[in-house]
Amino acid sequence: MRDFKTLDIWKRGILLTKMIYEISRNFPNEEKFGLQSQMRRASTSIPINIAEGCGRDSLKDFAHFIHIAEGSASELECEIIIAVELGYITDDLAAPAVDEIFQIRKMMNSYKSKIKNTLNRNNL
């Protein structure tokens, strides 16, 4: 079991979630249970799945939860694009969140590669 609170990728996921809550704060009321809610769930899914993966016993399970977090990152990026297209947020407001998603994705890919190499070395 790993301590997720020590992982930079988890910390960045938390910061991204805070960014999403802030940029979606002024969405129209009719989006409360729509796009706003979906963006917030996708953003929280990233650090939550990293934390859950850390709580699992095997590296294979950890990699699986990172994979799920990657899917949430892709979902969130798409939702940000939709929010811009609908005029709920500006490109300038969206850009830092999209950049953070890109950085987190790079970190997730690195983690998955390290896990894969470890599994291959140990024939797991």
Short mmCIF file of N, CA and C in Angstrom, two decimals:
data_model
loop_
_atom_site.label_atom_id
_atom_site.label_comp_id
_atom_site.label_asym_id
_atom_site.label_seq_id
_atom_site.Cartn_x
_atom_site.Cartn_y
_atom_site.Cartn_z
N MET A 1 0.85 -1.19 0.00
CA MET A 1 0.00 0.00 0.00
C MET A 1 0.89 1.24 0.00
N ARG A 2 0.56 2.20 -0.84
CA ARG A 2 1.30 3.45 -0.96
C ARG A 2 0.48 4.59 -0.34
N ASP A 3 1.19 5.60 0.14
CA ASP A 3 0.52 6.77 0.70
C ASP A 3 0.25 7.76 -0.42
N PHE A 4 -0.98 7.82 -0.89
CA PHE A 4 -1.32 8.67 -2.03
C PHE A 4 -1.04 10.14 -1.76
N LYS A 5 -1.09 10.56 -0.50
CA LYS A 5 -0.91 11.98 -0.18
C LYS A 5 0.52 12.46 -0.46
N THR A 6 1.45 11.54 -0.66
CA THR A 6 2.83 11.92 -0.96
C THR A 6 3.09 12.02 -2.46
N LEU A 7 2.14 11.60 -3.28
CA LEU A 7 2.34 11.58 -4.72
C LEU A 7 2.03 12.95 -5.35
N ASP A 8 2.98 13.45 -6.13
CA ASP A 8 2.77 14.72 -6.82
C ASP A 8 1.58 14.65 -7.77
N ILE A 9 1.38 13.51 -8.39
CA ILE A 9 0.27 13.36 -9.33
C ILE A 9 -1.08 13.51 -8.60
N TRP A 10 -1.16 13.00 -7.39
CA TRP A 10 -2.39 13.14 -6.60
C TRP A 10 -2.58 14.62 -6.20
N LYS A 11 -1.48 15.25 -5.76
CA LYS A 11 -1.55 16.66 -5.36
C LYS A 11 -2.01 17.54 -6.53
N ARG A 12 -1.47 17.26 -7.72
CA ARG A 12 -1.88 18.04 -8.89
C ARG A 12 -3.33 17.76 -9.25
N GLY A 13 -3.78 16.53 -9.03
CA GLY A 13 -5.20 16.21 -9.26
C GLY A 13 -6.10 17.01 -8.34
N ILE A 14 -5.69 17.18 -7.11
CA ILE A 14 -6.45 18.00 -6.15
C ILE A 14 -6.48 19.45 -6.62
N LEU A 15 -5.34 19.97 -7.05
CA LEU A 15 -5.29 21.36 -7.54
C LEU A 15 -6.17 21.54 -8.77
N LEU A 16 -6.15 20.55 -9.67
CA LEU A 16 -7.01 20.62 -10.85
C LEU A 16 -8.48 20.63 -10.44
N THR A 17 -8.84 19.82 -9.48
CA THR A 17 -10.23 19.79 -9.00
C THR A 17 -10.64 21.16 -8.46
N LYS A 18 -9.75 21.77 -7.70
CA LYS A 18 -10.05 23.11 -7.18
C LYS A 18 -10.22 24.12 -8.32
N MET A 19 -9.39 23.99 -9.35
CA MET A 19 -9.52 24.87 -10.52
C MET A 19 -10.88 24.70 -11.18
N ILE A 20 -11.30 23.45 -11.33
CA ILE A 20 -12.57 23.16 -12.00
C ILE A 20 -13.74 23.69 -11.18
N TYR A 21 -13.69 23.51 -9.88
CA TYR A 21 -14.76 24.05 -9.03
C TYR A 21 -14.84 25.57 -9.18
N GLU A 22 -13.69 26.21 -9.26
CA GLU A 22 -13.66 27.67 -9.39
C GLU A 22 -14.19 28.11 -10.75
N ILE A 23 -13.71 27.50 -11.83
CA ILE A 23 -14.14 27.98 -13.16
C ILE A 23 -15.58 27.60 -13.48
N SER A 24 -16.12 26.61 -12.79
CA SER A 24 -17.51 26.23 -13.07
C SER A 24 -18.49 26.90 -12.11
N ARG A 25 -17.98 27.68 -11.19
CA ARG A 25 -18.82 28.32 -10.17
C ARG A 25 -19.92 29.20 -10.77
N ASN A 26 -19.62 29.88 -11.86
CA ASN A 26 -20.58 30.83 -12.43
C ASN A 26 -21.35 30.29 -13.63
N PHE A 27 -21.41 28.97 -13.76
CA PHE A 27 -22.22 28.38 -14.83
C PHE A 27 -23.69 28.73 -14.59
N PRO A 28 -24.48 28.72 -15.65
CA PRO A 28 -25.92 28.99 -15.48
C PRO A 28 -26.56 27.97 -14.53
N ASN A 29 -27.61 28.40 -13.86
CA ASN A 29 -28.31 27.53 -12.90
C ASN A 29 -28.80 26.23 -13.53
N GLU A 30 -29.18 26.28 -14.80
CA GLU A 30 -29.67 25.05 -15.43
C GLU A 30 -28.57 24.01 -15.63
N GLU A 31 -27.32 24.40 -15.45
CA GLU A 31 -26.20 23.46 -15.57
C GLU A 31 -25.78 22.84 -14.24
N LYS A 32 -26.48 23.22 -13.16
CA LYS A 32 -26.13 22.70 -11.84
C LYS A 32 -26.07 21.18 -11.83
N PHE A 33 -27.01 20.53 -12.49
CA PHE A 33 -27.04 19.07 -12.53
C PHE A 33 -26.62 18.54 -13.89
N GLY A 34 -26.08 19.43 -14.72
CA GLY A 34 -25.63 19.06 -16.05
C GLY A 34 -24.12 19.14 -16.15
N LEU A 35 -23.66 20.02 -17.02
CA LEU A 35 -22.23 20.12 -17.32
C LEU A 35 -21.39 20.48 -16.09
N GLN A 36 -21.89 21.38 -15.25
CA GLN A 36 -21.14 21.75 -14.05
C GLN A 36 -20.90 20.52 -13.17
N SER A 37 -21.92 19.77 -12.92
CA SER A 37 -21.82 18.58 -12.09
C SER A 37 -20.90 17.54 -12.73
N GLN A 38 -21.05 17.35 -14.04
CA GLN A 38 -20.24 16.37 -14.76
C GLN A 38 -18.76 16.73 -14.70
N MET A 39 -18.44 18.02 -14.89
CA MET A 39 -17.04 18.46 -14.83
C MET A 39 -16.46 18.25 -13.44
N ARG A 40 -17.25 18.56 -12.45
CA ARG A 40 -16.77 18.39 -11.08
C ARG A 40 -16.55 16.92 -10.74
N ARG A 41 -17.45 16.07 -11.19
CA ARG A 41 -17.28 14.62 -10.93
C ARG A 41 -16.05 14.08 -11.66
N ALA A 42 -15.86 14.49 -12.92
CA ALA A 42 -14.70 14.01 -13.69
C ALA A 42 -13.40 14.49 -13.05
N SER A 43 -13.38 15.74 -12.58
CA SER A 43 -12.15 16.25 -11.98
C SER A 43 -11.83 15.54 -10.66
N THR A 44 -12.85 15.29 -9.85
CA THR A 44 -12.60 14.61 -8.58
C THR A 44 -12.23 13.15 -8.81
N SER A 45 -12.70 12.57 -9.90
CA SER A 45 -12.39 11.18 -10.21
C SER A 45 -10.90 10.95 -10.41
N ILE A 46 -10.19 11.96 -10.85
CA ILE A 46 -8.74 11.81 -11.11
C ILE A 46 -7.99 11.52 -9.81
N PRO A 47 -8.01 12.41 -8.81
CA PRO A 47 -7.28 12.09 -7.58
C PRO A 47 -7.91 10.94 -6.79
N ILE A 48 -9.22 10.78 -6.89
CA ILE A 48 -9.88 9.68 -6.17
C ILE A 48 -9.39 8.33 -6.69
N ASN A 49 -9.29 8.17 -8.00
CA ASN A 49 -8.83 6.90 -8.55
C ASN A 49 -7.35 6.66 -8.27
N ILE A 50 -6.56 7.71 -8.25
CA ILE A 50 -5.15 7.56 -7.88
C ILE A 50 -5.06 7.09 -6.43
N ALA A 51 -5.85 7.70 -5.57
CA ALA A 51 -5.86 7.29 -4.15
C ALA A 51 -6.33 5.85 -4.01
N GLU A 52 -7.39 5.48 -4.73
CA GLU A 52 -7.89 4.12 -4.63
C GLU A 52 -6.85 3.12 -5.12
N GLY A 53 -6.18 3.45 -6.21
CA GLY A 53 -5.13 2.57 -6.71
C GLY A 53 -4.00 2.38 -5.72
N CYS A 54 -3.67 3.44 -5.00
CA CYS A 54 -2.63 3.34 -3.98
C CYS A 54 -3.04 2.41 -2.84
N GLY A 55 -4.31 2.31 -2.60
CA GLY A 55 -4.81 1.46 -1.53
C GLY A 55 -4.90 -0.01 -1.90
N ARG A 56 -4.64 -0.32 -3.14
CA ARG A 56 -4.70 -1.71 -3.59
C ARG A 56 -3.35 -2.40 -3.34
N ASP A 57 -3.40 -3.71 -3.33
CA ASP A 57 -2.21 -4.48 -2.98
C ASP A 57 -1.20 -4.67 -4.10
N SER A 58 -1.66 -4.58 -5.35
CA SER A 58 -0.74 -4.91 -6.44
C SER A 58 -0.48 -3.72 -7.35
N LEU A 59 0.68 -3.75 -8.00
CA LEU A 59 1.01 -2.73 -8.99
C LEU A 59 0.06 -2.79 -10.17
N LYS A 60 -0.38 -4.00 -10.51
CA LYS A 60 -1.32 -4.15 -11.61
C LYS A 60 -2.63 -3.42 -11.31
N ASP A 61 -3.11 -3.54 -10.08
CA ASP A 61 -4.32 -2.81 -9.68
C ASP A 61 -4.08 -1.30 -9.70
N PHE A 62 -2.90 -0.88 -9.23
CA PHE A 62 -2.56 0.55 -9.24
C PHE A 62 -2.61 1.08 -10.67
N ALA A 63 -2.01 0.34 -11.61
CA ALA A 63 -2.01 0.75 -13.02
C ALA A 63 -3.43 0.84 -13.56
N HIS A 64 -4.28 -0.09 -13.15
CA HIS A 64 -5.68 -0.08 -13.59
C HIS A 64 -6.38 1.21 -13.16
N PHE A 65 -6.16 1.63 -11.93
CA PHE A 65 -6.82 2.84 -11.44
C PHE A 65 -6.22 4.10 -12.06
N ILE A 66 -4.95 4.07 -12.40
CA ILE A 66 -4.37 5.19 -13.14
C ILE A 66 -5.03 5.26 -14.52
N HIS A 67 -5.26 4.12 -15.12
CA HIS A 67 -5.94 4.06 -16.42
C HIS A 67 -7.34 4.68 -16.32
N ILE A 68 -8.05 4.39 -15.27
CA ILE A 68 -9.38 4.98 -15.06
C ILE A 68 -9.25 6.50 -14.90
N ALA A 69 -8.24 6.95 -14.14
CA ALA A 69 -8.02 8.39 -13.96
C ALA A 69 -7.71 9.06 -15.29
N GLU A 70 -6.99 8.36 -16.18
CA GLU A 70 -6.71 8.91 -17.51
C GLU A 70 -8.01 9.13 -18.29
N GLY A 71 -8.91 8.19 -18.18
CA GLY A 71 -10.20 8.34 -18.85
C GLY A 71 -10.96 9.55 -18.32
N SER A 72 -10.89 9.76 -17.02
CA SER A 72 -11.55 10.92 -16.42
C SER A 72 -10.91 12.21 -16.89
N ALA A 73 -9.60 12.21 -17.08
CA ALA A 73 -8.89 13.40 -17.57
C ALA A 73 -9.34 13.73 -19.00
N SER A 74 -9.49 12.70 -19.83
CA SER A 74 -9.97 12.92 -21.20
C SER A 74 -11.40 13.44 -21.20
N GLU A 75 -12.22 12.85 -20.35
CA GLU A 75 -13.61 13.31 -20.23
C GLU A 75 -13.65 14.78 -19.82
N LEU A 76 -12.85 15.13 -18.83
CA LEU A 76 -12.83 16.50 -18.33
C LEU A 76 -12.37 17.48 -19.41
N GLU A 77 -11.36 17.11 -20.17
CA GLU A 77 -10.90 18.00 -21.23
C GLU A 77 -12.02 18.26 -22.24
N CYS A 78 -12.74 17.21 -22.60
CA CYS A 78 -13.86 17.36 -23.52
C CYS A 78 -14.94 18.28 -22.93
N GLU A 79 -15.23 18.12 -21.66
CA GLU A 79 -16.24 18.95 -21.00
C GLU A 79 -15.81 20.41 -20.96
N ILE A 80 -14.52 20.65 -20.79
CA ILE A 80 -14.02 22.04 -20.81
C ILE A 80 -14.22 22.63 -22.20
N ILE A 81 -13.94 21.85 -23.23
CA ILE A 81 -14.14 22.33 -24.60
C ILE A 81 -15.62 22.67 -24.82
N ILE A 82 -16.50 21.82 -24.34
CA ILE A 82 -17.93 22.08 -24.47
C ILE A 82 -18.31 23.36 -23.73
N ALA A 83 -17.78 23.54 -22.52
CA ALA A 83 -18.09 24.75 -21.74
C ALA A 83 -17.63 26.01 -22.48
N VAL A 84 -16.48 25.94 -23.14
CA VAL A 84 -16.01 27.08 -23.93
C VAL A 84 -16.95 27.31 -25.11
N GLU A 85 -17.29 26.23 -25.82
CA GLU A 85 -18.16 26.34 -26.99
C GLU A 85 -19.53 26.91 -26.63
N LEU A 86 -20.02 26.60 -25.44
CA LEU A 86 -21.31 27.11 -25.00
C LEU A 86 -21.22 28.53 -24.42
N GLY A 87 -20.01 29.03 -24.30
CA GLY A 87 -19.81 30.38 -23.78
C GLY A 87 -19.87 30.47 -22.27
N TYR A 88 -19.77 29.35 -21.57
CA TYR A 88 -19.80 29.37 -20.11
C TYR A 88 -18.48 29.83 -19.52
N ILE A 89 -17.39 29.54 -20.22
CA ILE A 89 -16.05 30.00 -19.80
C ILE A 89 -15.30 30.45 -21.05
N THR A 90 -14.31 31.28 -20.82
CA THR A 90 -13.49 31.78 -21.93
C THR A 90 -12.30 30.85 -22.15
N ASP A 91 -11.69 30.99 -23.33
CA ASP A 91 -10.47 30.24 -23.62
C ASP A 91 -9.38 30.55 -22.59
N ASP A 92 -9.30 31.82 -22.19
CA ASP A 92 -8.28 32.22 -21.21
C ASP A 92 -8.49 31.54 -19.86
N LEU A 93 -9.73 31.34 -19.48
CA LEU A 93 -10.04 30.67 -18.23
C LEU A 93 -9.83 29.16 -18.35
N ALA A 94 -10.10 28.62 -19.52
CA ALA A 94 -9.97 27.18 -19.74
C ALA A 94 -8.51 26.74 -19.90
N ALA A 95 -7.69 27.58 -20.48
CA ALA A 95 -6.32 27.19 -20.84
C ALA A 95 -5.49 26.63 -19.68
N PRO A 96 -5.49 27.26 -18.49
CA PRO A 96 -4.68 26.68 -17.40
C PRO A 96 -5.16 25.30 -16.98
N ALA A 97 -6.46 25.06 -17.00
CA ALA A 97 -6.99 23.75 -16.64
C ALA A 97 -6.61 22.70 -17.68
N VAL A 98 -6.71 23.07 -18.96
CA VAL A 98 -6.33 22.15 -20.03
C VAL A 98 -4.84 21.83 -19.95
N ASP A 99 -4.03 22.84 -19.65
CA ASP A 99 -2.59 22.61 -19.50
C ASP A 99 -2.31 21.68 -18.31
N GLU A 100 -3.03 21.88 -17.24
CA GLU A 100 -2.83 21.02 -16.06
C GLU A 100 -3.25 19.58 -16.38
N ILE A 101 -4.31 19.41 -17.13
CA ILE A 101 -4.71 18.06 -17.55
C ILE A 101 -3.59 17.42 -18.37
N PHE A 102 -3.00 18.19 -19.29
CA PHE A 102 -1.90 17.68 -20.10
C PHE A 102 -0.73 17.23 -19.21
N GLN A 103 -0.38 18.04 -18.23
CA GLN A 103 0.74 17.70 -17.34
C GLN A 103 0.42 16.45 -16.51
N ILE A 104 -0.79 16.36 -16.02
CA ILE A 104 -1.20 15.19 -15.23
C ILE A 104 -1.19 13.94 -16.10
N ARG A 105 -1.64 14.06 -17.34
CA ARG A 105 -1.61 12.92 -18.26
C ARG A 105 -0.18 12.44 -18.49
N LYS A 106 0.74 13.38 -18.65
CA LYS A 106 2.15 12.99 -18.82
C LYS A 106 2.64 12.22 -17.60
N MET A 107 2.26 12.68 -16.43
CA MET A 107 2.65 11.99 -15.20
C MET A 107 2.03 10.61 -15.12
N MET A 108 0.77 10.49 -15.51
CA MET A 108 0.11 9.19 -15.49
C MET A 108 0.78 8.22 -16.46
N ASN A 109 1.14 8.70 -17.64
CA ASN A 109 1.84 7.85 -18.61
C ASN A 109 3.18 7.38 -18.06
N SER A 110 3.86 8.27 -17.37
CA SER A 110 5.14 7.91 -16.76
C SER A 110 4.95 6.84 -15.69
N TYR A 111 3.95 7.01 -14.84
CA TYR A 111 3.66 6.02 -13.81
C TYR A 111 3.34 4.67 -14.43
N LYS A 112 2.51 4.68 -15.46
CA LYS A 112 2.13 3.42 -16.11
C LYS A 112 3.34 2.74 -16.73
N SER A 113 4.23 3.51 -17.34
CA SER A 113 5.44 2.93 -17.93
C SER A 113 6.33 2.31 -16.87
N LYS A 114 6.49 3.01 -15.75
CA LYS A 114 7.31 2.48 -14.65
C LYS A 114 6.70 1.20 -14.10
N ILE A 115 5.41 1.20 -13.94
CA ILE A 115 4.73 0.01 -13.42
C ILE A 115 4.89 -1.15 -14.40
N LYS A 116 4.68 -0.88 -15.68
CA LYS A 116 4.81 -1.92 -16.69
C LYS A 116 6.22 -2.49 -16.69
N ASN A 117 7.23 -1.62 -16.61
CA ASN A 117 8.61 -2.10 -16.57
C ASN A 117 8.88 -2.94 -15.34
N THR A 118 8.36 -2.52 -14.20
CA THR A 118 8.53 -3.29 -12.97
C THR A 118 7.85 -4.65 -13.07
N LEU A 119 6.64 -4.67 -13.61
CA LEU A 119 5.92 -5.92 -13.77
C LEU A 119 6.65 -6.86 -14.73
N ASN A 120 7.19 -6.30 -15.81
CA ASN A 120 7.92 -7.12 -16.78
C ASN A 120 9.22 -7.68 -16.18
N ARG A 121 9.92 -6.86 -15.41
CA ARG A 121 11.16 -7.30 -14.76
C ARG A 121 10.90 -8.42 -13.77
N ASN A 122 9.77 -8.34 -13.09
CA ASN A 122 9.44 -9.32 -12.06
C ASN A 122 8.55 -10.44 -12.59
N ASN A 123 8.27 -10.41 -13.90
CA ASN A 123 7.40 -11.43 -14.51
C ASN A 123 6.05 -11.56 -13.79
N LEU A 124 5.46 -10.41 -13.46
CA LEU A 124 4.16 -10.42 -12.76
C LEU A 124 3.02 -10.26 -13.74
#
